[in-house]
Amino acid sequence: MRISRKYALAVSAAALLSVTAVTGASSAAAGESAPRYQPEMVKALAASLGVSEQAAVERLDQQDAQQRRLAGLAGKGIAADGAFFSSAGTLTVNAEDAAGAARIERAGLDARVPARGEDELERVKAKLDAVAAKRVPSGIASWGVDLASDTVTVEVNSDKGTAAKAFLAEAAKHGSAVKVVRGQEQLAPQAVIYPGSQMTFNGYLCSVGYGAKDRNGKQYLVTAGHCIEDLPVLKFNGTRFAKGTHSRFAVGTRSVDMGVAAIDSGNSIATSVGTWGNGSSVAVRGSSRAASGAALCKSGQTTKWTCGTVGSYNISVTYKDQNGGPDTVVSGLASSSVCTEGGDSGGAYISGNQAQGMTSGGPIGQKCTGGVNSRGSSYFQPLDDALSYYGLTLNTN
């Protein structure tokens, strides 16, 4: 049987579905300007970083300002080969040479000339992807570019299998460009049976993702592909509201964890992300991708409102089928230090007021404690990639 018949696909009150109308954050009082960031985002970030709320606001301001400067480099003819935030919130930009680094620094950003850089590392990663495409490297949890360490990082759960050994042999050919980290957990799409969910199909449950529209104005739900692998009819409180139309996930095959469902007339998806009792929902203003190291939070049915930072993009992972079926290699994910558990699949990730993606999976058996401050890891499907692939525009608040 296929994965959607074996996993309960989790419910999320995260990007809350409204069967009748879009809901959003309360508007500012007449004559008052809206705050730059909603209190729920500031409070969660402050708790996650262990700083005051004022310091959290300053961190978000600094992050946004640096990312605007980064976006403006191309217009000035300045080449950048990747960028990442440090734990202190400083954005460092990779330059091709010393002259390029000087131009980046004159633009107001920190720069370095790495031994390799993003483009070269992506080529190394592509070669590892090619090995995985021939045979699923069970035991290799994930692999992707880590800009901060200037390596392709390979996380290993077990190197006993033939395919895993072949994968590691290929990785070793690239010398110090590849960093192998052993003792990692096995990964799986995070999904469990949960009666009375917000979104159901054929007796199964799944999280609600983001709402978007095509060029003709037709409305879609954008979610994790493994949630709608079989393109089911989706229900909310027992009433149909959408029908799966496309998914790029198929158990046992090379997959991408994105999918969409057509929203029935009269129904809609809220343009704000729920915070599970931590105040009002956080309005979605756009979907600009946050740089590696940027702060972000996630809302999900199981672990509620948790925060951390963006890891790396274009990560490939091996998801283990916990019911004895074939493993599945999923590409194009982003990693994060946000803690999630089974039941969070499809949950919404947001940085400031910019939607980032939907929960895909994480370590099997991971337990999150400490609420917002929970430490852990997870993988999410970047929203901007899904919107681009399906030709959709995000609905914003």
mmCIF file of C-alpha atoms in Angstrom:
data_model
loop_
_atom_site.group_PDB
_atom_site.id
_atom_site.type_symbol
_atom_site.label_atom_id
_atom_site.label_comp_id
_atom_site.label_asym_id
_atom_site.label_seq_id
_atom_site.Cartn_x
_atom_site.Cartn_y
_atom_site.Cartn_z
ATOM 1 C CA MET A 1 0.000 0.000 0.000
ATOM 2 C CA ARG A 2 1.124 3.545 -0.601
ATOM 3 C CA ILE A 3 2.267 5.928 2.059
ATOM 4 C CA SER A 4 -0.981 7.841 2.451
ATOM 5 C CA ARG A 5 -2.652 4.547 3.336
ATOM 6 C CA LYS A 6 -0.072 3.715 5.967
ATOM 7 C CA TYR A 7 0.469 7.007 7.732
ATOM 8 C CA ALA A 8 -2.083 9.199 9.408
ATOM 9 C CA LEU A 9 -1.312 12.512 7.830
ATOM 10 C CA ALA A 10 -1.316 15.112 10.557
ATOM 11 C CA VAL A 11 -3.770 17.873 11.202
ATOM 12 C CA SER A 12 -2.611 21.451 11.625
ATOM 13 C CA ALA A 13 -4.496 24.351 13.053
ATOM 14 C CA ALA A 14 -1.405 26.177 11.870
ATOM 15 C CA ALA A 15 -2.573 27.885 8.699
ATOM 16 C CA LEU A 16 -6.180 27.620 9.908
ATOM 17 C CA LEU A 17 -8.696 26.568 7.300
ATOM 18 C CA SER A 18 -11.916 28.539 7.157
ATOM 19 C CA VAL A 19 -14.655 26.818 5.220
ATOM 20 C CA THR A 20 -16.598 30.007 4.787
ATOM 21 C CA ALA A 21 -14.184 32.926 4.886
ATOM 22 C CA VAL A 22 -10.591 34.019 5.127
ATOM 23 C CA THR A 23 -9.638 35.114 8.643
ATOM 24 C CA GLY A 24 -6.707 37.294 9.569
ATOM 25 C CA ALA A 25 -5.043 39.231 12.311
ATOM 26 C CA SER A 26 -6.955 42.085 13.896
ATOM 27 C CA SER A 27 -6.481 45.352 12.067
ATOM 28 C CA ALA A 28 -4.819 48.279 13.748
ATOM 29 C CA ALA A 29 -7.028 50.853 15.356
ATOM 30 C CA ALA A 30 -8.025 53.782 13.183
ATOM 31 C CA GLY A 31 -5.234 56.288 12.939
ATOM 32 C CA GLU A 32 -2.635 53.921 14.374
ATOM 33 C CA SER A 33 0.120 52.409 12.283
ATOM 34 C CA ALA A 34 0.443 48.631 12.422
ATOM 35 C CA PRO A 35 3.559 47.299 14.170
ATOM 36 C CA ARG A 36 6.329 46.038 11.906
ATOM 37 C CA TYR A 37 6.011 42.545 13.371
ATOM 38 C CA GLN A 38 3.146 40.896 15.153
ATOM 39 C CA PRO A 39 3.592 40.432 18.909
ATOM 40 C CA GLU A 40 3.279 36.636 18.569
ATOM 41 C CA MET A 41 6.319 36.475 16.272
ATOM 42 C CA VAL A 42 8.325 38.810 18.510
ATOM 43 C CA LYS A 43 7.413 36.946 21.700
ATOM 44 C CA ALA A 44 8.286 33.562 20.207
ATOM 45 C CA LEU A 45 11.597 34.766 18.785
ATOM 46 C CA ALA A 46 12.549 36.426 22.062
ATOM 47 C CA ALA A 47 11.893 33.188 23.950
ATOM 48 C CA SER A 48 13.782 31.144 21.367
ATOM 49 C CA LEU A 49 16.851 33.396 21.492
ATOM 50 C CA GLY A 50 16.678 34.058 25.221
ATOM 51 C CA VAL A 51 16.579 37.836 24.732
ATOM 52 C CA SER A 52 14.157 40.684 25.417
ATOM 53 C CA GLU A 53 11.313 41.419 23.023
ATOM 54 C CA GLN A 54 12.999 44.709 22.103
ATOM 55 C CA ALA A 55 16.160 42.790 21.210
ATOM 56 C CA ALA A 56 14.058 40.387 19.132
ATOM 57 C CA VAL A 57 12.576 43.307 17.180
ATOM 58 C CA GLU A 58 16.066 44.679 16.605
ATOM 59 C CA ARG A 59 17.183 41.228 15.416
ATOM 60 C CA LEU A 60 14.327 41.084 12.873
ATOM 61 C CA ASP A 61 15.059 44.645 11.714
ATOM 62 C CA GLN A 62 18.739 43.795 11.289
ATOM 63 C CA GLN A 63 17.888 40.595 9.429
ATOM 64 C CA ASP A 64 15.511 42.384 7.040
ATOM 65 C CA ALA A 65 17.939 45.238 6.377
ATOM 66 C CA GLN A 66 20.781 42.869 5.564
ATOM 67 C CA GLN A 67 18.622 40.779 3.253
ATOM 68 C CA ARG A 68 17.542 43.929 1.389
ATOM 69 C CA ARG A 69 21.193 44.844 0.888
ATOM 70 C CA LEU A 70 21.871 41.307 -0.305
ATOM 71 C CA ALA A 71 19.021 41.526 -2.811
ATOM 72 C CA GLY A 72 20.426 44.823 -4.091
ATOM 73 C CA LEU A 73 23.916 43.485 -4.881
ATOM 74 C CA ALA A 74 22.937 42.109 -8.288
ATOM 75 C CA GLY A 75 21.586 45.499 -9.349
ATOM 76 C CA LYS A 76 25.003 46.970 -8.599
ATOM 77 C CA GLY A 77 26.739 44.297 -10.650
ATOM 78 C CA ILE A 78 28.208 42.628 -7.580
ATOM 79 C CA ALA A 79 28.407 38.834 -7.734
ATOM 80 C CA ALA A 80 27.548 36.787 -4.633
ATOM 81 C CA ASP A 81 28.158 33.057 -4.270
ATOM 82 C CA GLY A 82 25.761 32.345 -1.417
ATOM 83 C CA ALA A 83 25.079 34.012 1.945
ATOM 84 C CA PHE A 84 24.277 32.910 5.489
ATOM 85 C CA PHE A 85 23.462 34.355 8.900
ATOM 86 C CA SER A 86 25.692 33.698 11.890
ATOM 87 C CA SER A 87 24.187 32.740 15.241
ATOM 88 C CA ALA A 88 24.596 36.400 16.215
ATOM 89 C CA GLY A 89 22.426 37.512 13.286
ATOM 90 C CA THR A 90 25.175 38.836 11.001
ATOM 91 C CA LEU A 91 24.845 38.047 7.298
ATOM 92 C CA THR A 92 28.056 36.903 5.592
ATOM 93 C CA VAL A 93 28.224 36.910 1.791
ATOM 94 C CA ASN A 94 30.521 34.665 -0.241
ATOM 95 C CA ALA A 95 32.618 36.563 -2.768
ATOM 96 C CA GLU A 96 34.453 35.190 -5.788
ATOM 97 C CA ASP A 97 37.693 37.045 -4.987
ATOM 98 C CA ALA A 98 39.186 39.757 -2.779
ATOM 99 C CA ALA A 99 38.014 42.526 -5.082
ATOM 100 C CA GLY A 100 34.455 41.195 -4.941
ATOM 101 C CA ALA A 101 34.645 40.951 -1.162
ATOM 102 C CA ALA A 102 35.687 44.586 -0.970
ATOM 103 C CA ARG A 103 32.708 45.665 -3.089
ATOM 104 C CA ILE A 104 30.340 43.648 -0.895
ATOM 105 C CA GLU A 105 31.745 45.244 2.235
ATOM 106 C CA ARG A 106 31.368 48.721 0.722
ATOM 107 C CA ALA A 107 27.688 47.807 0.201
ATOM 108 C CA GLY A 108 27.396 47.346 3.972
ATOM 109 C CA LEU A 109 27.660 43.573 4.352
ATOM 110 C CA ASP A 110 30.294 41.217 5.735
ATOM 111 C CA ALA A 111 32.097 39.180 3.085
ATOM 112 C CA ARG A 112 34.520 36.294 2.769
ATOM 113 C CA VAL A 113 36.275 34.440 -0.057
ATOM 114 C CA PRO A 114 35.516 30.751 0.606
ATOM 115 C CA ALA A 115 37.596 27.802 -0.508
ATOM 116 C CA ARG A 116 34.651 26.565 -2.565
ATOM 117 C CA GLY A 117 31.421 28.560 -2.360
ATOM 118 C CA GLU A 118 27.815 27.746 -3.137
ATOM 119 C CA ASP A 119 28.078 27.056 -6.882
ATOM 120 C CA GLU A 120 30.930 24.560 -6.539
ATOM 121 C CA LEU A 121 29.270 22.841 -3.579
ATOM 122 C CA GLU A 122 25.982 22.528 -5.465
ATOM 123 C CA ARG A 123 27.861 20.722 -8.245
ATOM 124 C CA VAL A 124 29.255 18.274 -5.691
ATOM 125 C CA LYS A 125 25.802 17.792 -4.232
ATOM 126 C CA ALA A 126 24.364 17.138 -7.710
ATOM 127 C CA LYS A 127 26.856 14.289 -8.188
ATOM 128 C CA LEU A 128 25.678 12.735 -4.927
ATOM 129 C CA ASP A 129 22.070 13.164 -6.070
ATOM 130 C CA ALA A 130 22.942 11.228 -9.229
ATOM 131 C CA VAL A 131 24.243 8.335 -7.122
ATOM 132 C CA ALA A 132 21.074 8.344 -5.038
ATOM 133 C CA ALA A 133 18.929 8.399 -8.183
ATOM 134 C CA LYS A 134 20.367 5.049 -9.253
ATOM 135 C CA ARG A 135 19.759 3.393 -5.889
ATOM 136 C CA VAL A 136 18.203 4.748 -2.691
ATOM 137 C CA PRO A 137 21.053 5.078 -0.140
ATOM 138 C CA SER A 138 19.172 3.702 2.859
ATOM 139 C CA GLY A 139 21.079 4.684 5.977
ATOM 140 C CA ILE A 140 22.152 8.053 4.549
ATOM 141 C CA ALA A 141 19.774 10.423 6.322
ATOM 142 C CA SER A 142 20.429 13.604 4.341
ATOM 143 C CA TRP A 143 22.929 15.538 2.280
ATOM 144 C CA GLY A 144 23.116 19.181 1.274
ATOM 145 C CA VAL A 145 25.194 22.343 1.058
ATOM 146 C CA ASP A 146 26.121 23.966 4.377
ATOM 147 C CA LEU A 147 27.301 27.449 3.476
ATOM 148 C CA ALA A 148 28.668 28.315 6.907
ATOM 149 C CA SER A 149 31.095 25.374 6.929
ATOM 150 C CA ASP A 150 31.674 25.630 3.162
ATOM 151 C CA THR A 151 30.979 21.918 2.736
ATOM 152 C CA VAL A 152 28.398 19.458 1.531
ATOM 153 C CA THR A 153 27.305 17.838 4.781
ATOM 154 C CA VAL A 154 26.280 14.175 4.683
ATOM 155 C CA GLU A 155 24.379 12.887 7.729
ATOM 156 C CA VAL A 156 24.608 9.129 8.244
ATOM 157 C CA ASN A 157 22.365 6.841 10.265
ATOM 158 C CA SER A 158 23.975 3.588 9.119
ATOM 159 C CA ASP A 159 26.703 2.762 6.606
ATOM 160 C CA LYS A 160 26.122 -1.007 6.609
ATOM 161 C CA GLY A 161 24.195 -1.286 3.341
ATOM 162 C CA THR A 162 25.757 -1.637 -0.095
ATOM 163 C CA ALA A 163 24.026 1.474 -1.420
ATOM 164 C CA ALA A 164 25.127 3.543 1.588
ATOM 165 C CA LYS A 165 28.726 2.376 1.146
ATOM 166 C CA ALA A 166 28.657 3.293 -2.545
ATOM 167 C CA PHE A 167 27.237 6.716 -1.698
ATOM 168 C CA LEU A 168 29.944 7.380 0.905
ATOM 169 C CA ALA A 169 32.626 6.187 -1.503
ATOM 170 C CA GLU A 170 31.444 8.776 -4.027
ATOM 171 C CA ALA A 171 31.365 11.419 -1.285
ATOM 172 C CA ALA A 172 34.953 10.592 -0.298
ATOM 173 C CA LYS A 173 36.133 11.429 -3.827
ATOM 174 C CA HIS A 174 35.469 15.088 -3.093
ATOM 175 C CA GLY A 175 37.842 15.258 -0.136
ATOM 176 C CA SER A 176 37.357 18.123 2.293
ATOM 177 C CA ALA A 177 34.435 19.491 0.253
ATOM 178 C CA VAL A 178 32.279 16.826 1.943
ATOM 179 C CA LYS A 179 31.782 16.549 5.697
ATOM 180 C CA VAL A 180 30.332 13.261 6.994
ATOM 181 C CA VAL A 181 28.398 13.354 10.283
ATOM 182 C CA ARG A 182 27.547 9.966 11.753
ATOM 183 C CA GLY A 183 25.125 8.833 14.431
ATOM 184 C CA GLN A 184 22.126 10.677 12.987
ATOM 185 C CA GLU A 185 18.495 9.639 13.401
ATOM 186 C CA GLN A 186 16.480 8.011 10.646
ATOM 187 C CA LEU A 187 14.016 10.370 8.990
ATOM 188 C CA ALA A 188 10.387 9.991 7.970
ATOM 189 C CA PRO A 189 7.516 12.141 6.764
ATOM 190 C CA GLN A 190 5.867 13.220 10.005
ATOM 191 C CA ALA A 191 2.359 11.839 10.072
ATOM 192 C CA VAL A 192 0.108 10.069 12.603
ATOM 193 C CA ILE A 193 -3.586 9.087 12.890
ATOM 194 C CA TYR A 194 -5.425 11.774 14.796
ATOM 195 C CA PRO A 195 -9.230 11.499 15.092
ATOM 196 C CA GLY A 196 -11.328 14.634 14.761
ATOM 197 C CA SER A 197 -8.888 16.523 12.604
ATOM 198 C CA GLN A 198 -9.229 19.836 10.826
ATOM 199 C CA MET A 199 -8.646 18.167 7.452
ATOM 200 C CA THR A 200 -9.660 14.591 6.639
ATOM 201 C CA PHE A 201 -9.770 12.202 3.697
ATOM 202 C CA ASN A 202 -10.802 8.572 3.587
ATOM 203 C CA GLY A 203 -10.397 8.299 7.350
ATOM 204 C CA TYR A 204 -6.939 9.909 7.353
ATOM 205 C CA LEU A 205 -5.798 13.327 8.503
ATOM 206 C CA CYS A 206 -3.367 15.991 7.293
ATOM 207 C CA SER A 207 -2.183 19.509 8.003
ATOM 208 C CA VAL A 208 -3.467 22.556 6.178
ATOM 209 C CA GLY A 209 -0.812 24.508 4.280
ATOM 210 C CA TYR A 210 -1.042 27.846 2.459
ATOM 211 C CA GLY A 211 -3.657 29.270 0.091
ATOM 212 C CA ALA A 212 -2.681 30.478 -3.377
ATOM 213 C CA LYS A 213 -4.275 31.261 -6.739
ATOM 214 C CA ASP A 214 -3.440 30.691 -10.404
ATOM 215 C CA ARG A 215 -3.464 33.355 -13.136
ATOM 216 C CA ASN A 216 -7.213 32.895 -13.575
ATOM 217 C CA GLY A 217 -7.919 33.391 -9.896
ATOM 218 C CA LYS A 218 -8.659 29.740 -9.128
ATOM 219 C CA GLN A 219 -7.838 28.942 -5.506
ATOM 220 C CA TYR A 220 -5.513 26.150 -4.364
ATOM 221 C CA LEU A 221 -4.174 24.687 -1.129
ATOM 222 C CA VAL A 222 -0.381 24.267 -1.230
ATOM 223 C CA THR A 223 0.831 21.493 1.074
ATOM 224 C CA ALA A 224 3.342 18.709 1.554
ATOM 225 C CA GLY A 225 3.110 16.297 -1.380
ATOM 226 C CA HIS A 226 3.030 13.177 0.789
ATOM 227 C CA CYS A 227 -0.198 14.485 2.342
ATOM 228 C CA ILE A 228 -2.086 14.226 -0.960
ATOM 229 C CA GLU A 229 -0.145 11.540 -2.798
ATOM 230 C CA ASP A 230 -3.363 9.817 -3.956
ATOM 231 C CA LEU A 231 -5.140 13.116 -4.816
ATOM 232 C CA PRO A 232 -8.029 12.582 -2.374
ATOM 233 C CA VAL A 233 -11.130 14.631 -1.628
ATOM 234 C CA LEU A 234 -10.352 16.776 1.436
ATOM 235 C CA LYS A 235 -12.889 17.580 4.159
ATOM 236 C CA PHE A 236 -13.121 20.078 6.991
ATOM 237 C CA ASN A 237 -15.483 19.230 9.864
ATOM 238 C CA GLY A 238 -16.961 16.532 7.655
ATOM 239 C CA THR A 239 -17.651 18.881 4.740
ATOM 240 C CA ARG A 240 -15.739 18.728 1.462
ATOM 241 C CA PHE A 241 -13.673 21.824 0.699
ATOM 242 C CA ALA A 242 -10.998 20.709 -1.805
ATOM 243 C CA LYS A 243 -9.723 17.952 -4.093
ATOM 244 C CA GLY A 244 -6.074 17.002 -4.576
ATOM 245 C CA THR A 245 -4.923 17.721 -8.120
ATOM 246 C CA HIS A 246 -1.140 17.276 -8.194
ATOM 247 C CA SER A 247 1.585 15.724 -6.017
ATOM 248 C CA ARG A 248 5.271 15.214 -6.724
ATOM 249 C CA PHE A 249 5.608 12.619 -3.970
ATOM 250 C CA ALA A 250 5.418 8.874 -4.612
ATOM 251 C CA VAL A 251 6.685 6.346 -2.068
ATOM 252 C CA GLY A 252 9.717 4.403 -3.249
ATOM 253 C CA THR A 253 10.561 6.794 -6.094
ATOM 254 C CA ARG A 254 12.690 9.926 -6.405
ATOM 255 C CA SER A 255 10.302 12.586 -5.081
ATOM 256 C CA VAL A 256 9.731 16.224 -4.230
ATOM 257 C CA ASP A 257 7.437 16.820 -1.245
ATOM 258 C CA MET A 258 5.066 19.379 -2.750
ATOM 259 C CA GLY A 259 1.473 19.147 -3.887
ATOM 260 C CA VAL A 260 -1.681 21.190 -4.440
ATOM 261 C CA ALA A 261 -5.430 20.728 -4.047
ATOM 262 C CA ALA A 262 -8.136 22.754 -5.814
ATOM 263 C CA ILE A 263 -10.330 24.646 -3.332
ATOM 264 C CA ASP A 264 -14.073 24.267 -3.898
ATOM 265 C CA SER A 265 -16.100 27.399 -4.597
ATOM 266 C CA GLY A 266 -17.186 29.175 -1.416
ATOM 267 C CA ASN A 267 -14.266 27.937 0.682
ATOM 268 C CA SER A 268 -10.930 29.586 1.435
ATOM 269 C CA ILE A 269 -7.675 29.293 3.373
ATOM 270 C CA ALA A 270 -6.795 31.860 6.017
ATOM 271 C CA THR A 271 -3.979 34.279 5.237
ATOM 272 C CA SER A 272 -2.484 34.042 8.715
ATOM 273 C CA VAL A 273 -0.659 31.347 10.674
ATOM 274 C CA GLY A 274 -2.086 30.147 13.984
ATOM 275 C CA THR A 275 0.081 30.353 17.105
ATOM 276 C CA TRP A 276 -1.710 27.790 19.296
ATOM 277 C CA GLY A 277 -2.696 29.973 22.226
ATOM 278 C CA ASN A 278 0.288 32.311 21.982
ATOM 279 C CA GLY A 279 -1.898 35.214 20.889
ATOM 280 C CA SER A 280 -3.568 36.078 17.616
ATOM 281 C CA SER A 281 -2.467 34.554 14.317
ATOM 282 C CA VAL A 282 0.521 35.924 12.366
ATOM 283 C CA ALA A 283 -0.403 37.650 9.118
ATOM 284 C CA VAL A 284 1.251 36.413 5.916
ATOM 285 C CA ARG A 285 2.602 39.337 3.878
ATOM 286 C CA GLY A 286 4.642 37.444 1.284
ATOM 287 C CA SER A 287 6.937 34.497 0.637
ATOM 288 C CA SER A 288 10.438 35.976 0.278
ATOM 289 C CA ARG A 289 12.937 33.252 1.110
ATOM 290 C CA ALA A 290 14.906 33.794 4.321
ATOM 291 C CA ALA A 291 18.661 33.284 4.188
ATOM 292 C CA SER A 292 20.387 30.413 5.930
ATOM 293 C CA GLY A 293 20.578 31.157 9.641
ATOM 294 C CA ALA A 294 17.514 33.418 9.673
ATOM 295 C CA ALA A 295 15.034 33.092 12.530
ATOM 296 C CA LEU A 296 11.720 31.366 11.833
ATOM 297 C CA CYS A 297 8.794 29.739 13.624
ATOM 298 C CA LYS A 298 6.471 26.857 12.782
ATOM 299 C CA SER A 299 2.892 26.077 13.693
ATOM 300 C CA GLY A 300 1.855 22.429 13.781
ATOM 301 C CA GLN A 301 -0.768 20.191 15.356
ATOM 302 C CA THR A 302 1.573 18.182 17.591
ATOM 303 C CA THR A 303 4.314 20.544 18.721
ATOM 304 C CA LYS A 304 2.267 23.725 18.324
ATOM 305 C CA TRP A 305 4.300 26.968 17.997
ATOM 306 C CA THR A 306 8.054 26.277 17.903
ATOM 307 C CA CYS A 307 10.965 28.372 16.678
ATOM 308 C CA GLY A 308 14.544 28.056 15.506
ATOM 309 C CA THR A 309 16.618 29.016 12.484
ATOM 310 C CA VAL A 310 16.861 28.105 8.805
ATOM 311 C CA GLY A 311 19.596 25.571 8.068
ATOM 312 C CA SER A 312 20.384 24.960 4.414
ATOM 313 C CA TYR A 313 18.425 24.743 1.168
ATOM 314 C CA ASN A 314 18.290 22.113 -1.570
ATOM 315 C CA ILE A 315 18.710 19.291 0.933
ATOM 316 C CA SER A 316 18.119 15.698 -0.132
ATOM 317 C CA VAL A 317 16.920 13.188 2.471
ATOM 318 C CA THR A 318 16.144 9.479 2.669
ATOM 319 C CA TYR A 319 12.761 8.881 4.316
ATOM 320 C CA LYS A 320 12.329 5.469 5.909
ATOM 321 C CA ASP A 321 8.963 3.757 5.479
ATOM 322 C CA GLN A 322 8.032 2.716 9.015
ATOM 323 C CA ASN A 323 5.647 0.048 7.717
ATOM 324 C CA GLY A 324 8.231 -1.992 5.837
ATOM 325 C CA GLY A 325 7.844 -0.431 2.395
ATOM 326 C CA PRO A 326 10.648 0.993 0.260
ATOM 327 C CA ASP A 327 12.606 4.045 1.385
ATOM 328 C CA THR A 328 12.078 7.277 -0.540
ATOM 329 C CA VAL A 329 14.638 9.919 -1.539
ATOM 330 C CA VAL A 330 13.136 13.414 -1.373
ATOM 331 C CA SER A 331 15.019 16.382 -2.853
ATOM 332 C CA GLY A 332 14.664 20.144 -2.705
ATOM 333 C CA LEU A 333 13.953 20.466 1.017
ATOM 334 C CA ALA A 334 15.229 23.002 3.529
ATOM 335 C CA SER A 335 16.575 22.054 6.948
ATOM 336 C CA SER A 336 15.921 23.878 10.201
ATOM 337 C CA SER A 337 16.533 23.727 13.938
ATOM 338 C CA VAL A 338 12.775 23.956 14.544
ATOM 339 C CA CYS A 339 11.574 20.963 16.559
ATOM 340 C CA THR A 340 8.730 18.888 15.095
ATOM 341 C CA GLU A 341 7.167 15.507 15.748
ATOM 342 C CA GLY A 342 4.879 13.065 13.993
ATOM 343 C CA GLY A 343 1.636 14.885 13.270
ATOM 344 C CA ASP A 344 3.264 18.169 12.185
ATOM 345 C CA SER A 345 3.372 17.338 8.445
ATOM 346 C CA GLY A 346 2.132 20.278 6.380
ATOM 347 C CA GLY A 347 2.576 22.751 9.243
ATOM 348 C CA ALA A 348 3.389 26.331 8.267
ATOM 349 C CA TYR A 349 6.860 27.901 8.640
ATOM 350 C CA ILE A 350 7.082 31.701 8.761
ATOM 351 C CA SER A 351 9.964 34.165 9.213
ATOM 352 C CA GLY A 352 8.839 37.617 10.326
ATOM 353 C CA ASN A 353 5.792 37.994 8.102
ATOM 354 C CA GLN A 354 7.142 35.980 5.160
ATOM 355 C CA ALA A 355 5.793 32.455 4.600
ATOM 356 C CA GLN A 356 8.643 29.957 4.190
ATOM 357 C CA GLY A 357 7.173 26.494 3.655
ATOM 358 C CA MET A 358 5.422 23.402 4.992
ATOM 359 C CA THR A 359 6.681 20.653 7.319
ATOM 360 C CA SER A 360 7.932 17.642 5.394
ATOM 361 C CA GLY A 361 9.587 15.383 7.985
ATOM 362 C CA GLY A 362 12.149 14.898 10.715
ATOM 363 C CA PRO A 363 13.916 12.393 12.941
ATOM 364 C CA ILE A 364 11.849 9.338 13.866
ATOM 365 C CA GLY A 365 10.954 9.406 17.554
ATOM 366 C CA GLN A 366 12.125 12.983 18.139
ATOM 367 C CA LYS A 367 10.557 14.469 21.277
ATOM 368 C CA CYS A 368 10.157 18.215 21.646
ATOM 369 C CA THR A 369 10.123 19.758 25.114
ATOM 370 C CA GLY A 370 10.104 23.317 26.349
ATOM 371 C CA GLY A 371 7.450 24.727 24.025
ATOM 372 C CA VAL A 372 8.771 27.515 21.814
ATOM 373 C CA ASN A 373 12.303 26.818 23.023
ATOM 374 C CA SER A 374 12.236 23.117 22.077
ATOM 375 C CA ARG A 375 15.501 22.009 20.522
ATOM 376 C CA GLY A 376 15.438 19.626 17.582
ATOM 377 C CA SER A 377 15.480 19.567 13.810
ATOM 378 C CA SER A 378 13.125 19.258 10.867
ATOM 379 C CA TYR A 379 12.862 19.562 7.108
ATOM 380 C CA PHE A 380 10.387 21.708 5.219
ATOM 381 C CA GLN A 381 9.309 22.103 1.621
ATOM 382 C CA PRO A 382 10.118 25.695 0.605
ATOM 383 C CA LEU A 383 6.927 27.495 -0.354
ATOM 384 C CA ASP A 384 8.472 29.668 -3.060
ATOM 385 C CA ASP A 385 9.605 26.583 -4.989
ATOM 386 C CA ALA A 386 6.098 25.107 -4.858
ATOM 387 C CA LEU A 387 4.475 28.361 -5.965
ATOM 388 C CA SER A 388 6.915 28.665 -8.874
ATOM 389 C CA TYR A 389 6.528 25.043 -9.975
ATOM 390 C CA TYR A 390 2.743 25.186 -10.020
ATOM 391 C CA GLY A 391 2.510 28.756 -11.364
ATOM 392 C CA LEU A 392 0.664 30.092 -8.316
ATOM 393 C CA THR A 393 0.584 33.365 -6.378
ATOM 394 C CA LEU A 394 0.410 33.258 -2.581
ATOM 395 C CA ASN A 395 -2.686 34.752 -0.954
ATOM 396 C CA THR A 396 -1.468 37.429 1.480
ATOM 397 C CA ASN A 397 -3.024 39.322 4.352
#
